[in-house]
Amino acid sequence: MNTEMMKQFENLFIELKKNTLNEMKMVAPVNEKGDEIDLSQEDRQMALDLKLLGRQSFMLKKIDNALFKIKNGSFGICDECDGEIEINRLRARPVATQCIACKEEEERGEGQMLYEKRSHTHGKALGGNVIPLRAHAEDLATVLTGNSEY
Ligand SMILES: [Zn+2]
């Protein structure tokens, strides 16, 4: 990748980071008003906010990681095989850290894990039409610790 292109991606990431930070500020909870709000409603809203914040902070980490790579010149190199990530892939998904071949390899493995997780959560959610907060927390944990791209 040439310097000019690298610079373009850098600007893109700086912009992305700004937007993400702004979105996080908007979501950032909170109910300091002390209004009487239906608790379950509040819980559900909080779970949604947490989920969103989780995704955004996950995104921020990816952006910072990409900016770091641009600085040390390793941007656009696949984490797995050290090959170059296809430029069209980077245009479509600038935070990609793997080439298509490695990503597909990984997704095959993840598909199985996701399936197990889903059936597990489904079992717990049975018996009520309200999704328990814990299910959201699990989602959040997946978002924060997983390396899947959405
Ligand atoms: Zn690769």
Tab-separated table of N, CA and C and ligand atoms in Angstrom:
chain	number	residue	atom	x	y	z
A	1	MET	N	0.847	-1.203	0.000
A	1	MET	CA	0.000	0.000	0.000
A	1	MET	C	0.879	1.248	0.000
A	2	ASN	N	0.553	2.192	-0.847
A	2	ASN	CA	1.396	3.395	-0.903
A	2	ASN	C	1.034	4.408	0.191
A	3	THR	N	1.928	5.361	0.357
A	3	THR	CA	1.790	6.336	1.441
A	3	THR	C	0.505	7.149	1.311
A	4	GLU	N	0.189	7.487	0.061
A	4	GLU	CA	-1.000	8.296	-0.202
A	4	GLU	C	-2.255	7.585	0.292
A	5	MET	N	-2.339	6.310	-0.015
A	5	MET	CA	-3.495	5.521	0.390
A	5	MET	C	-3.541	5.372	1.911
A	6	MET	N	-2.375	5.160	2.483
A	6	MET	CA	-2.238	5.035	3.927
A	6	MET	C	-2.799	6.290	4.610
A	7	LYS	N	-2.437	7.434	4.025
A	7	LYS	CA	-2.873	8.717	4.559
A	7	LYS	C	-4.405	8.838	4.473
A	8	GLN	N	-4.955	8.366	3.385
A	8	GLN	CA	-6.414	8.398	3.225
A	8	GLN	C	-7.105	7.570	4.296
A	9	PHE	N	-6.562	6.403	4.527
A	9	PHE	CA	-7.143	5.551	5.564
A	9	PHE	C	-7.000	6.194	6.943
A	10	GLU	N	-5.856	6.827	7.162
A	10	GLU	CA	-5.641	7.480	8.451
A	10	GLU	C	-6.715	8.538	8.702
A	11	ASN	N	-6.957	9.363	7.676
A	11	ASN	CA	-7.997	10.391	7.807
A	11	ASN	C	-9.363	9.776	8.049
A	12	LEU	N	-9.620	8.694	7.357
A	12	LEU	CA	-10.889	7.997	7.515
A	12	LEU	C	-11.068	7.524	8.962
A	13	PHE	N	-10.017	6.957	9.509
A	13	PHE	CA	-10.103	6.442	10.875
A	13	PHE	C	-10.269	7.558	11.900
A	14	ILE	N	-9.591	8.664	11.655
A	14	ILE	CA	-9.720	9.793	12.575
A	14	ILE	C	-11.167	10.285	12.581
A	15	GLU	N	-11.753	10.323	11.391
A	15	GLU	CA	-13.152	10.729	11.254
A	15	GLU	C	-14.084	9.734	11.952
A	16	LEU	N	-13.834	8.469	11.691
A	16	LEU	CA	-14.635	7.396	12.291
A	16	LEU	C	-14.590	7.472	13.816
A	17	LYS	N	-13.407	7.742	14.321
A	17	LYS	CA	-13.215	7.790	15.760
A	17	LYS	C	-14.017	8.940	16.369
A	18	LYS	N	-13.974	10.070	15.693
A	18	LYS	CA	-14.730	11.232	16.154
A	18	LYS	C	-16.223	10.898	16.220
A	19	ASN	N	-16.716	10.304	15.136
A	19	ASN	CA	-18.134	9.959	15.086
A	19	ASN	C	-18.523	8.976	16.173
A	20	THR	N	-17.680	7.976	16.358
A	20	THR	CA	-17.984	6.963	17.357
A	20	THR	C	-18.010	7.565	18.753
A	21	LEU	N	-17.045	8.430	19.028
A	21	LEU	CA	-17.007	9.074	20.344
A	21	LEU	C	-18.246	9.939	20.570
A	22	ASN	N	-18.680	10.631	19.523
A	22	ASN	CA	-19.886	11.444	19.633
A	22	ASN	C	-21.114	10.592	19.918
A	23	GLU	N	-21.203	9.476	19.215
A	23	GLU	CA	-22.334	8.580	19.437
A	23	GLU	C	-22.332	8.069	20.868
A	24	MET	N	-21.158	7.764	21.383
A	24	MET	CA	-21.072	7.245	22.742
A	24	MET	C	-21.529	8.292	23.750
A	25	LYS	N	-21.204	9.536	23.482
A	25	LYS	CA	-21.628	10.597	24.375
A	25	LYS	C	-23.147	10.712	24.396
A	26	MET	N	-23.739	10.519	23.230
A	26	MET	CA	-25.183	10.629	23.135
A	26	MET	C	-25.893	9.493	23.855
A	27	VAL	N	-25.338	8.314	23.752
A	27	VAL	CA	-25.970	7.160	24.380
A	27	VAL	C	-25.753	7.184	25.876
A	28	ALA	N	-24.567	7.602	26.259
A	28	ALA	CA	-24.131	7.458	27.632
A	28	ALA	C	-25.275	7.758	28.554
A	29	PRO	N	-25.571	6.886	29.349
A	29	PRO	CA	-26.776	6.738	30.112
A	29	PRO	C	-27.081	8.059	30.721
A	30	VAL	N	-27.818	8.756	31.261
A	30	VAL	CA	-28.028	8.271	32.558
A	30	VAL	C	-29.200	8.942	33.147
A	31	ASN	N	-29.732	8.304	34.062
A	31	ASN	CA	-30.905	8.883	34.666
A	31	ASN	C	-30.571	9.434	36.030
A	32	GLU	N	-30.205	10.695	36.060
A	32	GLU	CA	-29.866	11.333	37.334
A	32	GLU	C	-31.063	12.120	37.850
A	33	LYS	N	-32.124	12.110	37.061
A	33	LYS	CA	-33.264	12.949	37.393
A	33	LYS	C	-34.057	12.429	38.591
A	34	GLY	N	-33.912	11.138	38.826
A	34	GLY	CA	-34.650	10.549	39.930
A	34	GLY	C	-36.124	10.390	39.623
A	35	ASP	N	-36.460	10.475	38.363
A	35	ASP	CA	-37.854	10.259	37.956
A	35	ASP	C	-38.294	8.842	38.294
A	36	GLU	N	-39.562	8.739	38.568
A	36	GLU	CA	-40.063	7.389	38.786
A	36	GLU	C	-40.357	6.750	37.450
A	37	ILE	N	-39.537	5.796	37.141
A	37	ILE	CA	-39.692	5.127	35.855
A	37	ILE	C	-39.939	3.652	36.128
A	38	ASP	N	-40.816	3.106	35.339
A	38	ASP	CA	-41.062	1.673	35.446
A	38	ASP	C	-39.722	0.941	35.368
A	39	LEU	N	-39.414	0.184	36.383
A	39	LEU	CA	-38.075	-0.377	36.523
A	39	LEU	C	-37.698	-1.325	35.386
A	40	SER	N	-38.652	-2.150	34.999
A	40	SER	CA	-38.312	-3.120	33.964
A	40	SER	C	-38.025	-2.402	32.649
A	41	GLN	N	-38.774	-1.326	32.455
A	41	GLN	CA	-38.550	-0.495	31.272
A	41	GLN	C	-37.132	0.081	31.306
A	42	GLU	N	-36.770	0.559	32.478
A	42	GLU	CA	-35.457	1.167	32.650
A	42	GLU	C	-34.349	0.131	32.437
A	43	ASP	N	-34.565	-1.037	33.003
A	43	ASP	CA	-33.585	-2.108	32.843
A	43	ASP	C	-33.367	-2.441	31.381
A	44	ARG	N	-34.488	-2.479	30.677
A	44	ARG	CA	-34.386	-2.858	29.278
A	44	ARG	C	-33.639	-1.779	28.493
A	45	GLN	N	-33.932	-0.530	28.822
A	45	GLN	CA	-33.254	0.571	28.140
A	45	GLN	C	-31.763	0.530	28.442
A	46	MET	N	-31.453	0.237	29.696
A	46	MET	CA	-30.059	0.202	30.116
A	46	MET	C	-29.317	-0.915	29.380
A	47	ALA	N	-29.995	-2.033	29.255
A	47	ALA	CA	-29.377	-3.155	28.566
A	47	ALA	C	-29.087	-2.797	27.113
A	48	LEU	N	-30.029	-2.090	26.509
A	48	LEU	CA	-29.836	-1.654	25.132
A	48	LEU	C	-28.658	-0.699	25.018
A	49	ASP	N	-28.627	0.265	25.947
A	49	ASP	CA	-27.536	1.240	25.942
A	49	ASP	C	-26.197	0.548	26.118
A	50	LEU	N	-26.166	-0.382	27.046
A	50	LEU	CA	-24.930	-1.108	27.318
A	50	LEU	C	-24.468	-1.854	26.084
A	51	LYS	N	-25.432	-2.434	25.416
A	51	LYS	CA	-25.099	-3.209	24.234
A	51	LYS	C	-24.500	-2.299	23.162
A	52	LEU	N	-25.142	-1.150	23.010
A	52	LEU	CA	-24.672	-0.184	22.026
A	52	LEU	C	-23.285	0.334	22.397
A	53	LEU	N	-23.127	0.681	23.664
A	53	LEU	CA	-21.838	1.178	24.137
A	53	LEU	C	-20.763	0.122	23.967
A	54	GLY	N	-21.138	-1.114	24.205
A	54	GLY	CA	-20.193	-2.211	24.057
A	54	GLY	C	-19.702	-2.290	22.630
A	55	ARG	N	-20.638	-2.185	21.696
A	55	ARG	CA	-20.270	-2.234	20.288
A	55	ARG	C	-19.384	-1.064	19.911
A	56	GLN	N	-19.738	0.109	20.446
A	56	GLN	CA	-18.971	1.289	20.075
A	56	GLN	C	-17.563	1.258	20.656
A	57	SER	N	-17.451	0.809	21.909
A	57	SER	CA	-16.106	0.782	22.480
A	57	SER	C	-15.278	-0.306	21.810
A	58	PHE	N	-15.947	-1.333	21.355
A	58	PHE	CA	-15.278	-2.390	20.594
A	58	PHE	C	-14.759	-1.816	19.276
A	59	MET	N	-15.609	-0.995	18.651
A	59	MET	CA	-15.250	-0.339	17.395
A	59	MET	C	-14.067	0.604	17.617
A	60	LEU	N	-14.119	1.348	18.730
A	60	LEU	CA	-13.038	2.283	19.042
A	60	LEU	C	-11.708	1.564	19.139
A	61	LYS	N	-11.733	0.405	19.784
A	61	LYS	CA	-10.507	-0.368	19.938
A	61	LYS	C	-9.946	-0.733	18.570
A	62	LYS	N	-10.861	-1.114	17.672
A	62	LYS	CA	-10.426	-1.486	16.325
A	62	LYS	C	-9.834	-0.296	15.584
A	63	ILE	N	-10.482	0.857	15.763
A	63	ILE	CA	-9.993	2.065	15.097
A	63	ILE	C	-8.604	2.436	15.615
A	64	ASP	N	-8.456	2.404	16.941
A	64	ASP	CA	-7.150	2.727	17.529
A	64	ASP	C	-6.079	1.763	17.051
A	65	ASN	N	-6.469	0.521	16.982
A	65	ASN	CA	-5.556	-0.509	16.507
A	65	ASN	C	-5.105	-0.225	15.067
A	66	ALA	N	-6.071	0.181	14.242
A	66	ALA	CA	-5.762	0.493	12.848
A	66	ALA	C	-4.840	1.718	12.753
A	67	LEU	N	-5.133	2.728	13.577
A	67	LEU	CA	-4.293	3.938	13.571
A	67	LEU	C	-2.866	3.606	14.001
A	68	PHE	N	-2.775	2.736	14.979
A	68	PHE	CA	-1.467	2.291	15.457
A	68	PHE	C	-0.699	1.590	14.331
A	69	LYS	N	-1.421	0.750	13.609
A	69	LYS	CA	-0.788	0.022	12.509
A	69	LYS	C	-0.342	0.951	11.390
A	70	ILE	N	-1.143	1.983	11.149
A	70	ILE	CA	-0.743	2.955	10.123
A	70	ILE	C	0.571	3.610	10.543
A	71	LYS	N	0.671	3.928	11.835
A	71	LYS	CA	1.889	4.570	12.361
A	71	LYS	C	3.110	3.668	12.187
A	72	ASN	N	2.949	2.393	12.493
A	72	ASN	CA	4.138	1.535	12.406
A	72	ASN	C	4.257	0.800	11.068
A	73	GLY	N	3.383	1.191	10.150
A	73	GLY	CA	3.531	0.691	8.785
A	73	GLY	C	3.002	-0.710	8.514
A	74	SER	N	2.270	-1.266	9.470
A	74	SER	CA	1.785	-2.627	9.249
A	74	SER	C	0.302	-2.667	8.877
A	75	PHE	N	-0.263	-1.502	8.595
A	75	PHE	CA	-1.667	-1.476	8.211
A	75	PHE	C	-1.873	-2.168	6.866
A	76	GLY	N	-2.950	-2.968	6.795
A	76	GLY	CA	-3.245	-3.655	5.539
A	76	GLY	C	-2.591	-5.024	5.451
A	77	ILE	N	-1.896	-5.404	6.540
A	77	ILE	CA	-1.267	-6.722	6.581
A	77	ILE	C	-2.138	-7.648	7.426
A	78	CYS	N	-2.399	-8.823	6.920
A	78	CYS	CA	-3.243	-9.786	7.623
A	78	CYS	C	-2.583	-10.253	8.925
A	79	ASP	N	-3.368	-10.229	10.007
A	79	ASP	CA	-2.870	-10.669	11.312
A	79	ASP	C	-2.469	-12.140	11.311
A	80	GLU	N	-3.156	-12.898	10.496
A	80	GLU	CA	-2.967	-14.348	10.530
A	80	GLU	C	-1.805	-14.823	9.662
A	81	CYS	N	-1.819	-14.389	8.406
A	81	CYS	CA	-0.871	-14.979	7.454
A	81	CYS	C	0.190	-13.989	6.971
A	82	ASP	N	0.147	-12.735	7.483
A	82	ASP	CA	1.114	-11.702	7.075
A	82	ASP	C	1.034	-11.335	5.602
A	83	GLY	N	-0.004	-11.777	4.930
A	83	GLY	CA	-0.208	-11.389	3.539
A	83	GLY	C	-0.914	-10.043	3.493
A	84	GLU	N	-0.993	-9.465	2.331
A	84	GLU	CA	-1.697	-8.189	2.207
A	84	GLU	C	-3.204	-8.415	2.187
A	85	ILE	N	-3.914	-7.585	2.905
A	85	ILE	CA	-5.371	-7.644	2.857
A	85	ILE	C	-5.826	-6.973	1.561
A	86	GLU	N	-6.744	-7.599	0.879
A	86	GLU	CA	-7.231	-7.079	-0.400
A	86	GLU	C	-7.726	-5.640	-0.228
A	87	ILE	N	-7.323	-4.767	-1.148
A	87	ILE	CA	-7.673	-3.354	-1.022
A	87	ILE	C	-9.185	-3.130	-1.080
A	88	ASN	N	-9.872	-3.932	-1.876
A	88	ASN	CA	-11.332	-3.791	-1.935
A	88	ASN	C	-11.980	-4.162	-0.606
A	89	ARG	N	-11.403	-5.122	0.061
A	89	ARG	CA	-11.901	-5.522	1.381
A	89	ARG	C	-11.694	-4.375	2.376
A	90	LEU	N	-10.533	-3.741	2.304
A	90	LEU	CA	-10.244	-2.636	3.214
A	90	LEU	C	-11.156	-1.435	2.934
A	91	ARG	N	-11.485	-1.247	1.676
A	91	ARG	CA	-12.383	-0.139	1.350
A	91	ARG	C	-13.754	-0.405	1.936
A	92	ALA	N	-14.179	-1.655	1.850
A	92	ALA	CA	-15.504	-2.010	2.358
A	92	ALA	C	-15.506	-2.082	3.882
A	93	ARG	N	-14.397	-2.510	4.451
A	93	ARG	CA	-14.308	-2.698	5.890
A	93	ARG	C	-12.917	-2.311	6.361
A	94	PRO	N	-12.735	-1.002	6.589
A	94	PRO	CA	-11.388	-0.500	6.893
A	94	PRO	C	-10.762	-1.116	8.142
A	95	VAL	N	-11.573	-1.565	9.076
A	95	VAL	CA	-10.991	-2.103	10.307
A	95	VAL	C	-10.638	-3.583	10.193
A	96	ALA	N	-10.788	-4.134	9.012
A	96	ALA	CA	-10.453	-5.544	8.824
A	96	ALA	C	-8.998	-5.801	9.190
A	97	THR	N	-8.756	-6.883	9.911
A	97	THR	CA	-7.369	-7.208	10.279
A	97	THR	C	-6.934	-8.533	9.673
A	98	GLN	N	-7.821	-9.104	8.873
A	98	GLN	CA	-7.485	-10.368	8.243
A	98	GLN	C	-7.844	-10.330	6.764
A	99	CYS	N	-7.108	-11.081	5.967
A	99	CYS	CA	-7.458	-11.180	4.561
A	99	CYS	C	-8.703	-12.059	4.429
A	100	ILE	N	-9.281	-12.079	3.264
A	100	ILE	CA	-10.542	-12.807	3.094
A	100	ILE	C	-10.393	-14.297	3.418
A	101	ALA	N	-9.315	-14.880	2.945
A	101	ALA	CA	-9.121	-16.313	3.157
A	101	ALA	C	-9.074	-16.652	4.656
A	102	CYS	N	-8.318	-15.859	5.437
A	102	CYS	CA	-8.189	-16.118	6.869
A	102	CYS	C	-9.513	-15.837	7.577
A	103	LYS	N	-10.213	-14.802	7.132
A	103	LYS	CA	-11.486	-14.453	7.745
A	103	LYS	C	-12.509	-15.575	7.553
A	104	GLU	N	-12.529	-16.114	6.366
A	104	GLU	CA	-13.481	-17.197	6.088
A	104	GLU	C	-13.148	-18.422	6.925
A	105	GLU	N	-11.869	-18.658	7.047
A	105	GLU	CA	-11.403	-19.772	7.879
A	105	GLU	C	-11.924	-19.594	9.303
A	106	GLU	N	-11.763	-18.371	9.827
A	106	GLU	CA	-12.165	-18.076	11.196
A	106	GLU	C	-13.673	-18.194	11.370
A	107	GLU	N	-14.421	-17.695	10.372
A	107	GLU	CA	-15.876	-17.718	10.481
A	107	GLU	C	-16.428	-19.128	10.526
A	108	ARG	N	-15.774	-20.023	9.856
A	108	ARG	CA	-16.220	-21.413	9.923
A	108	ARG	C	-16.166	-21.905	11.361
A	109	GLY	N	-15.089	-21.580	12.048
A	109	GLY	CA	-14.943	-21.979	13.444
A	109	GLY	C	-15.935	-21.274	14.344
A	110	GLU	N	-16.121	-19.973	14.103
A	110	GLU	CA	-17.018	-19.183	14.936
A	110	GLU	C	-18.472	-19.591	14.784
A	111	GLY	N	-18.852	-19.950	13.587
A	111	GLY	CA	-20.223	-20.371	13.322
A	111	GLY	C	-20.648	-21.453	14.274
A	112	GLN	N	-19.750	-22.361	14.539
A	112	GLN	CA	-20.071	-23.449	15.445
A	112	GLN	C	-20.242	-22.951	16.872
A	113	MET	N	-19.327	-22.077	17.293
A	113	MET	CA	-19.408	-21.557	18.654
A	113	MET	C	-20.702	-20.794	18.875
A	114	LEU	N	-21.047	-19.965	17.882
A	114	LEU	CA	-22.234	-19.141	17.963
A	114	LEU	C	-23.472	-20.011	18.089
A	115	TYR	N	-23.486	-21.085	17.374
A	115	TYR	CA	-24.622	-21.987	17.397
A	115	TYR	C	-24.814	-22.550	18.804
A	116	GLU	N	-23.732	-22.965	19.422
A	116	GLU	CA	-23.824	-23.528	20.764
A	116	GLU	C	-24.308	-22.490	21.756
A	117	LYS	N	-23.788	-21.282	21.625
A	117	LYS	CA	-24.143	-20.205	22.518
A	117	LYS	C	-25.626	-19.874	22.422
A	118	ARG	N	-26.107	-19.816	21.185
A	118	ARG	CA	-27.484	-19.437	20.947
A	118	ARG	C	-28.450	-20.439	21.568
A	119	SER	N	-28.187	-21.699	21.367
A	119	SER	CA	-29.119	-22.692	21.901
A	119	SER	C	-29.075	-22.670	23.423
A	120	HIS	N	-27.939	-22.331	23.974
A	120	HIS	CA	-27.774	-22.218	25.413
A	120	HIS	C	-28.639	-21.068	25.954
A	121	THR	N	-28.536	-19.907	25.333
A	121	THR	CA	-29.298	-18.732	25.750
A	121	THR	C	-30.795	-18.960	25.557
A	122	HIS	N	-31.114	-19.597	24.467
A	122	HIS	CA	-32.505	-19.861	24.155
A	122	HIS	C	-33.151	-20.653	25.281
A	123	GLY	N	-32.458	-21.627	25.781
A	123	GLY	CA	-32.973	-22.462	26.865
A	123	GLY	C	-33.333	-21.638	28.082
A	124	LYS	N	-32.483	-20.653	28.394
A	124	LYS	CA	-32.721	-19.837	29.570
A	124	LYS	C	-33.878	-18.856	29.375
A	125	ALA	N	-34.071	-18.417	28.129
A	125	ALA	CA	-35.087	-17.414	27.870
A	125	ALA	C	-36.484	-18.023	27.813
A	126	LEU	N	-36.552	-19.317	27.736
A	126	LEU	CA	-37.851	-19.967	27.687
A	126	LEU	C	-38.637	-19.709	28.964
A	127	GLY	N	-39.938	-19.623	28.811
A	127	GLY	CA	-40.758	-19.469	30.004
A	127	GLY	C	-41.127	-18.028	30.286
A	128	GLY	N	-40.688	-17.106	29.514
A	128	GLY	CA	-41.069	-15.711	29.707
A	128	GLY	C	-40.838	-14.975	28.415
A	129	ASN	N	-41.588	-13.944	28.188
A	129	ASN	CA	-41.350	-13.241	26.927
A	129	ASN	C	-40.413	-12.055	27.101
A	130	VAL	N	-39.990	-11.824	28.342
A	130	VAL	CA	-39.001	-10.781	28.569
A	130	VAL	C	-37.625	-11.424	28.574
A	131	ILE	N	-36.770	-10.890	27.759
A	131	ILE	CA	-35.409	-11.437	27.714
A	131	ILE	C	-34.680	-10.985	28.977
A	132	PRO	N	-34.168	-11.924	29.734
A	132	PRO	CA	-33.488	-11.547	30.978
A	132	PRO	C	-32.247	-10.713	30.705
A	133	LEU	N	-31.959	-9.833	31.621
A	133	LEU	CA	-30.823	-8.928	31.482
A	133	LEU	C	-29.536	-9.698	31.248
A	134	ARG	N	-29.469	-10.855	31.872
A	134	ARG	CA	-28.250	-11.648	31.765
A	134	ARG	C	-27.930	-11.996	30.309
A	135	ALA	N	-28.970	-12.197	29.525
A	135	ALA	CA	-28.755	-12.524	28.122
A	135	ALA	C	-28.050	-11.369	27.419
A	136	HIS	N	-28.442	-10.139	27.792
A	136	HIS	CA	-27.789	-8.976	27.193
A	136	HIS	C	-26.343	-8.899	27.649
A	137	ALA	N	-26.129	-9.195	28.917
A	137	ALA	CA	-24.770	-9.145	29.449
A	137	ALA	C	-23.886	-10.134	28.698
A	138	GLU	N	-24.442	-11.277	28.382
A	138	GLU	CA	-23.669	-12.269	27.629
A	138	GLU	C	-23.342	-11.746	26.244
A	139	ASP	N	-24.327	-11.090	25.643
A	139	ASP	CA	-24.090	-10.486	24.334
A	139	ASP	C	-22.950	-9.496	24.415
A	140	LEU	N	-23.003	-8.692	25.451
A	140	LEU	CA	-21.998	-7.658	25.641
A	140	LEU	C	-20.618	-8.287	25.787
A	141	ALA	N	-20.563	-9.328	26.576
A	141	ALA	CA	-19.289	-10.009	26.785
A	141	ALA	C	-18.756	-10.547	25.465
A	142	THR	N	-19.663	-11.044	24.656
A	142	THR	CA	-19.252	-11.567	23.353
A	142	THR	C	-18.678	-10.456	22.500
A	143	VAL	N	-19.369	-9.317	22.549
A	143	VAL	CA	-18.938	-8.186	21.736
A	143	VAL	C	-17.583	-7.683	22.207
A	144	LEU	N	-17.400	-7.638	23.534
A	144	LEU	CA	-16.175	-7.070	24.082
A	144	LEU	C	-14.985	-7.993	23.927
A	145	THR	N	-15.211	-9.276	24.058
A	145	THR	CA	-14.080	-10.197	24.054
A	145	THR	C	-13.901	-10.899	22.737
A	146	GLY	N	-14.976	-11.008	21.957
A	146	GLY	CA	-14.885	-11.734	20.704
A	146	GLY	C	-14.133	-10.919	19.681
A	147	ASN	N	-13.682	-11.527	18.644
A	147	ASN	CA	-13.027	-10.763	17.610
A	147	ASN	C	-13.807	-10.849	16.306
A	148	SER	N	-15.082	-11.143	16.452
A	148	SER	CA	-15.889	-11.233	15.242
A	148	SER	C	-16.220	-9.833	14.749
A	149	GLU	N	-16.404	-9.724	13.475
A	149	GLU	CA	-16.781	-8.447	12.891
A	149	GLU	C	-18.254	-8.508	12.546
A	150	TYR	N	-18.898	-7.388	12.776
A	150	TYR	CA	-20.317	-7.429	12.464
A	150	TYR	C	-20.609	-6.466	11.345
B	1	ZN	ZN	-4.568	-13.963	5.855
